[in-house]
XYZ file of N, CA and C in Angstrom:
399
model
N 0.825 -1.172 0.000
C 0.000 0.000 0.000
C 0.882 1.253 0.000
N 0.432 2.422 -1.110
C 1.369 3.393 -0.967
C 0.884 4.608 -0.173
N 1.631 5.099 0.708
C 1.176 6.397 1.565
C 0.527 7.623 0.597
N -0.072 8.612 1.043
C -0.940 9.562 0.427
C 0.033 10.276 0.622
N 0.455 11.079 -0.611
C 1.622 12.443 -0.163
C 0.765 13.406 -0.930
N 1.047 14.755 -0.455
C 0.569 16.094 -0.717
C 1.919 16.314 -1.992
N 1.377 17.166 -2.799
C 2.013 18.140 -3.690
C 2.463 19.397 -2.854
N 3.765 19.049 -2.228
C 4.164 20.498 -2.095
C 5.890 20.781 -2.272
N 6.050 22.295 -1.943
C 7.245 22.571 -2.197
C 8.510 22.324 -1.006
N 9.961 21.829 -1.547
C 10.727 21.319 -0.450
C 11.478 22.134 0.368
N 11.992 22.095 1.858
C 12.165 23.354 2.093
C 13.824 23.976 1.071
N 14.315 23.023 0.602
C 15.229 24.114 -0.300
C 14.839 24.383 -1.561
N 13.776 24.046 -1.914
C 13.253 25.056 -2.547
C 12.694 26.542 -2.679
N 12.257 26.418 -1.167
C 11.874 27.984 -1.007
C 12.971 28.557 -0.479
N 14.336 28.444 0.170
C 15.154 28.521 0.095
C 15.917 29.251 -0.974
N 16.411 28.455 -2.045
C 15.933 28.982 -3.343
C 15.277 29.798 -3.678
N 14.280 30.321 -3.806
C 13.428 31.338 -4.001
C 13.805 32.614 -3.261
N 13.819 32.533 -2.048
C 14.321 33.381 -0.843
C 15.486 34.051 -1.136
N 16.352 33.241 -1.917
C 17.850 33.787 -1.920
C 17.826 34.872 -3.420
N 17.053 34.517 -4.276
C 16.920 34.629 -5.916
C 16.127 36.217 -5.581
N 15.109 36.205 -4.596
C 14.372 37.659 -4.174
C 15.020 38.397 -3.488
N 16.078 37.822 -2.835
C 16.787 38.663 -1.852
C 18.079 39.751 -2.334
N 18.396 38.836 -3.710
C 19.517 39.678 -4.894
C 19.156 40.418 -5.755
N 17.336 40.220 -5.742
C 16.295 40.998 -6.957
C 16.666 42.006 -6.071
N 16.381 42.041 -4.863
C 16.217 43.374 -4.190
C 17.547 44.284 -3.841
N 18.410 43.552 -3.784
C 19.661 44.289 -3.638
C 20.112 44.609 -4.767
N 19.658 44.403 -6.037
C 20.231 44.846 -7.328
C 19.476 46.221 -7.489
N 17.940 46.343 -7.355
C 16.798 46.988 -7.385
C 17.103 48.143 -6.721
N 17.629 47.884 -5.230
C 17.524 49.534 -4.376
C 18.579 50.344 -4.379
N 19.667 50.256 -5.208
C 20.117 51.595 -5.653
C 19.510 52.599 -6.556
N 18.731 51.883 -7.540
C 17.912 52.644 -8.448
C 17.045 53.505 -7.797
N 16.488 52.788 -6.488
C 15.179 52.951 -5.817
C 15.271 54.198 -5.296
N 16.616 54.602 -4.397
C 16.845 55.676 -3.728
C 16.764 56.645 -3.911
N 17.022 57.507 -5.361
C 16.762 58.771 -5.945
C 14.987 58.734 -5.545
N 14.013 57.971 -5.974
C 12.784 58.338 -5.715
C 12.527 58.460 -4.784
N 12.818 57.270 -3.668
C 12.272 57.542 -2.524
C 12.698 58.692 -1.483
N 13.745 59.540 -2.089
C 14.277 60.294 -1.702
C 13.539 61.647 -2.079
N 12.866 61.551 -3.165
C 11.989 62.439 -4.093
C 10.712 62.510 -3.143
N 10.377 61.410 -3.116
C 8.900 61.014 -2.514
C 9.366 61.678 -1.445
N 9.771 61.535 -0.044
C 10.481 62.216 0.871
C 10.402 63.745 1.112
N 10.849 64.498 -0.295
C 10.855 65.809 -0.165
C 9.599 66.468 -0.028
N 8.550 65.671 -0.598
C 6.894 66.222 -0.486
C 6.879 66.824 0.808
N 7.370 66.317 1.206
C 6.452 66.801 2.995
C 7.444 68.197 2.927
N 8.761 68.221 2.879
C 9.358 69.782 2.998
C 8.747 70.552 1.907
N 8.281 70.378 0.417
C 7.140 71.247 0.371
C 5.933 71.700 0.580
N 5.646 70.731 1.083
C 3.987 71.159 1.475
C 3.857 71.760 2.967
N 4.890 71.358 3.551
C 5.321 72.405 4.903
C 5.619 73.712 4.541
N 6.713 73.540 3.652
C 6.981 74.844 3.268
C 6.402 75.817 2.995
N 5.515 75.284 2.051
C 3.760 76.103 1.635
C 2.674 76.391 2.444
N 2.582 75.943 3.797
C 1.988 75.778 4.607
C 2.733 77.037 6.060
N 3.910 77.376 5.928
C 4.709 78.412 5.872
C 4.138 79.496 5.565
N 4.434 79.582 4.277
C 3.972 80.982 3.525
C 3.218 81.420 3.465
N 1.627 80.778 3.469
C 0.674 81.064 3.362
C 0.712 81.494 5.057
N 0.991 81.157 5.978
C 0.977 81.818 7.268
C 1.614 83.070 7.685
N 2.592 82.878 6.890
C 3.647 84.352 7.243
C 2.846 85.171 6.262
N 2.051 84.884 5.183
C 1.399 85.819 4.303
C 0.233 86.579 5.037
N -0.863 85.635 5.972
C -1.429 86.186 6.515
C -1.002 86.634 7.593
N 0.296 86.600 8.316
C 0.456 87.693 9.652
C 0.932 88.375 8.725
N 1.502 88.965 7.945
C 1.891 89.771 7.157
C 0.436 91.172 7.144
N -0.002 90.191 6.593
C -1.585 91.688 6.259
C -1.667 91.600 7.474
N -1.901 91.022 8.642
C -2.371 91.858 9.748
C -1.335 92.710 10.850
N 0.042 92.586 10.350
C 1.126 92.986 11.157
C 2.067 94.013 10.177
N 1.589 93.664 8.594
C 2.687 94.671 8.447
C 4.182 94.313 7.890
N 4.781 93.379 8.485
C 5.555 92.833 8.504
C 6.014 91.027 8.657
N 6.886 90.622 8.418
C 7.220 88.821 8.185
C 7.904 88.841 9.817
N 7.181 87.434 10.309
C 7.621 86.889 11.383
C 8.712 86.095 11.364
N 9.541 86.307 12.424
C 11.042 85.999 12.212
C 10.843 84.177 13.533
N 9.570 84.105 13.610
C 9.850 82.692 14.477
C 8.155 82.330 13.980
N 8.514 80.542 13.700
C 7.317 79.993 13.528
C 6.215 79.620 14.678
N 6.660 79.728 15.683
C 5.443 79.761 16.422
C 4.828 81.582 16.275
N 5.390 82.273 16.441
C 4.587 83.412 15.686
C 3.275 83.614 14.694
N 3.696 82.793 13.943
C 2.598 82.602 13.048
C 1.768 81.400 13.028
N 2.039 80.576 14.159
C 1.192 79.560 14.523
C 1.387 78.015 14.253
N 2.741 78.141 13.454
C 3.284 76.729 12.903
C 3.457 75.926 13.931
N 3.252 74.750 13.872
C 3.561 73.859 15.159
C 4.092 72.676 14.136
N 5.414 72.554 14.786
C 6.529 71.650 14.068
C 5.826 70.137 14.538
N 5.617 69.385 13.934
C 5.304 67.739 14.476
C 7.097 67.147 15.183
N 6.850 66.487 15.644
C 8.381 65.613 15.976
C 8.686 65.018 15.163
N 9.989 65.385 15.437
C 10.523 64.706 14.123
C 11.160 63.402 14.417
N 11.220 62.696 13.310
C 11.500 61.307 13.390
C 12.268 60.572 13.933
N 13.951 61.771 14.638
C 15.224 61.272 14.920
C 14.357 61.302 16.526
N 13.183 61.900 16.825
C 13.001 61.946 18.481
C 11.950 61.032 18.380
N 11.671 60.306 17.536
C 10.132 59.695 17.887
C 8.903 59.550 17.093
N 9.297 60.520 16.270
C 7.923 61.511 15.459
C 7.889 60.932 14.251
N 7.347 61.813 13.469
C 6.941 61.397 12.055
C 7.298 62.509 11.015
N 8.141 63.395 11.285
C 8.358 64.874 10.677
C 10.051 64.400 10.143
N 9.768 64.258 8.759
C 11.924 64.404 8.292
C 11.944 65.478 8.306
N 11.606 65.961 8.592
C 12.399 67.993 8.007
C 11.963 69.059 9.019
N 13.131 69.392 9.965
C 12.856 70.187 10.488
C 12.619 71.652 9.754
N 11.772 72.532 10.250
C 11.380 73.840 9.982
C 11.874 75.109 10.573
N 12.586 76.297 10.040
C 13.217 76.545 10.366
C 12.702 78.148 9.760
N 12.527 79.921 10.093
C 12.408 80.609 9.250
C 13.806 81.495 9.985
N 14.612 81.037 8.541
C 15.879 81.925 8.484
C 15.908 83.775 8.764
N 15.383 84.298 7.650
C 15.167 85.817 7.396
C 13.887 86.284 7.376
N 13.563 86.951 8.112
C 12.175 88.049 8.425
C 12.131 89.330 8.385
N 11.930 89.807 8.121
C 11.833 91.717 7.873
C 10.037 92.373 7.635
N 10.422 93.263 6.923
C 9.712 94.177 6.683
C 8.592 93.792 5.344
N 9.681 93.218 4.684
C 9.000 93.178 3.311
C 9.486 91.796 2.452
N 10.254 91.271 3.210
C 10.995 89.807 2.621
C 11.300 88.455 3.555
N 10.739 87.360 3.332
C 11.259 86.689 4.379
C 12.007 84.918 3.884
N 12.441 84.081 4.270
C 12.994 82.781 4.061
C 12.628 82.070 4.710
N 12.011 81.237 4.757
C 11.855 79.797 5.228
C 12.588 78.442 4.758
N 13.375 77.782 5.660
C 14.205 76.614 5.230
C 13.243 75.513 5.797
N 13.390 74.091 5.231
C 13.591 72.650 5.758
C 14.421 72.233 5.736
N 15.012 71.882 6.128
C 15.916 70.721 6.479
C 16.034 69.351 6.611
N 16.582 68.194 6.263
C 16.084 66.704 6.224
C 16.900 66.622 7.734
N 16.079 65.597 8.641
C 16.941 65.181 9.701
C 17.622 63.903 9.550
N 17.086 63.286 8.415
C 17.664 62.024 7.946
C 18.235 62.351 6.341
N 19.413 61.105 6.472
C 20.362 60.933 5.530
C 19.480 59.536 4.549
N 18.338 60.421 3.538
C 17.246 59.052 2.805
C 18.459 58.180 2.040
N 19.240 58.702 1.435
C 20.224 57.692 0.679
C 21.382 57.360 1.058
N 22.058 57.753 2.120
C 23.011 57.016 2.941
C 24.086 58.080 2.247
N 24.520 59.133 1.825
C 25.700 59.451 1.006
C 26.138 60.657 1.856
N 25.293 61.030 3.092
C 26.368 62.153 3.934
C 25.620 63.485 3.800
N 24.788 63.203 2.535
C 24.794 65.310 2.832
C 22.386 64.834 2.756
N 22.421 65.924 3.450
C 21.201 66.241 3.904
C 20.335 67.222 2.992
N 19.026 66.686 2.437
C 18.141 67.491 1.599
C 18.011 68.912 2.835
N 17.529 70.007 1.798
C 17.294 71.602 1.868
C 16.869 71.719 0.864
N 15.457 72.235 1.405
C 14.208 73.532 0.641
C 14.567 74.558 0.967
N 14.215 75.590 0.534
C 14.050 76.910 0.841
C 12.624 77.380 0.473
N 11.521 78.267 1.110
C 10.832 79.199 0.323
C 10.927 80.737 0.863
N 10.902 81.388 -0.328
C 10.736 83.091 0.153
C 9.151 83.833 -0.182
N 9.368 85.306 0.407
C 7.788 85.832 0.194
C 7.111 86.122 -1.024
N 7.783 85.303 -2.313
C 7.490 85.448 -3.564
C 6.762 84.277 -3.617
N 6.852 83.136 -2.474
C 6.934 81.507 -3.117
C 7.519 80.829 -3.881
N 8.726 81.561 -3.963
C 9.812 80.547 -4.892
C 9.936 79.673 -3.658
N 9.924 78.617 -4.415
C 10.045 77.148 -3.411
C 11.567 76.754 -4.559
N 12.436 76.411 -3.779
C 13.658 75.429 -4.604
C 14.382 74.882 -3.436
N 14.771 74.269 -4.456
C 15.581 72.944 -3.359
C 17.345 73.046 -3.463
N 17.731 73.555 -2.531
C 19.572 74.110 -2.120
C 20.544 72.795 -2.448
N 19.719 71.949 -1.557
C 21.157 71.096 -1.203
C 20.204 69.587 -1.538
N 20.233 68.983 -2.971
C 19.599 67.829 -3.033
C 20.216 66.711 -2.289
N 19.518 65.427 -2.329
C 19.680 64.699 -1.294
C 20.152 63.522 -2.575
């Protein structure tokens, strides 16, 4: 009498498999890094913009650009190196009368190579990016 065996796979086979996905992926994520590094920067613009439009309105009611973001009501989330969920710290460089700067900053190194993404926006809304990542 012959025993009932199942159709299945042996464990070095998946083994095999395991090792074959594991070199897909290490071939794959150098490519990967420029985007996800891209993807990444969203949040320092949409902070950034989220900026301006604040310093725009203390502006009409003051006259002048606020030289600190709680001034204008920004409340920084934590950032990721403490806990949080924020890569980019916020930062407003130059404030005056009639002109002002707002930086981000990355607190993380997304592609491992040493130097740290930087936005900038000013009271025109030029949004550009200083120091790519």
């Amino acid at each position: 009498m012959k025993p009932n065996r199942l159709k299945a796979f042996t464990l070095m086979e998946l083994l095999i498999v395991l090792v074959i996905i594991g070199i897909l992926i290490l071939v794959a994520l150098p490519n990967l890094m420029p985007l996800i590094s891209k993807t990444k920067s969203t949040e320092a613009q949409l902070q950034l913009g989220h900026v301006y439009t604040l310093e725009k309105s203390y502006f009409y009611t003051n006259s002048k650009y606020s030289s600190t973001i709680s001034e204008i009501g920004f409340e920084q989330e934590k950032l990721s190196t403490q806990g949080g969920g924020a890569n980019y710290k916020i930062d407003i460089q130059d404030a005056g009368n009639t002109t002002f700067k707002a930086t981000a900053t990355a607190v993380v190194d997304f592609d491992g190579d040493g130097v740290y993404n930087l936005w900038e926006i000013n009271q025109d809304k030029q949004l550009k990016e200083v120091t790519p990542d």
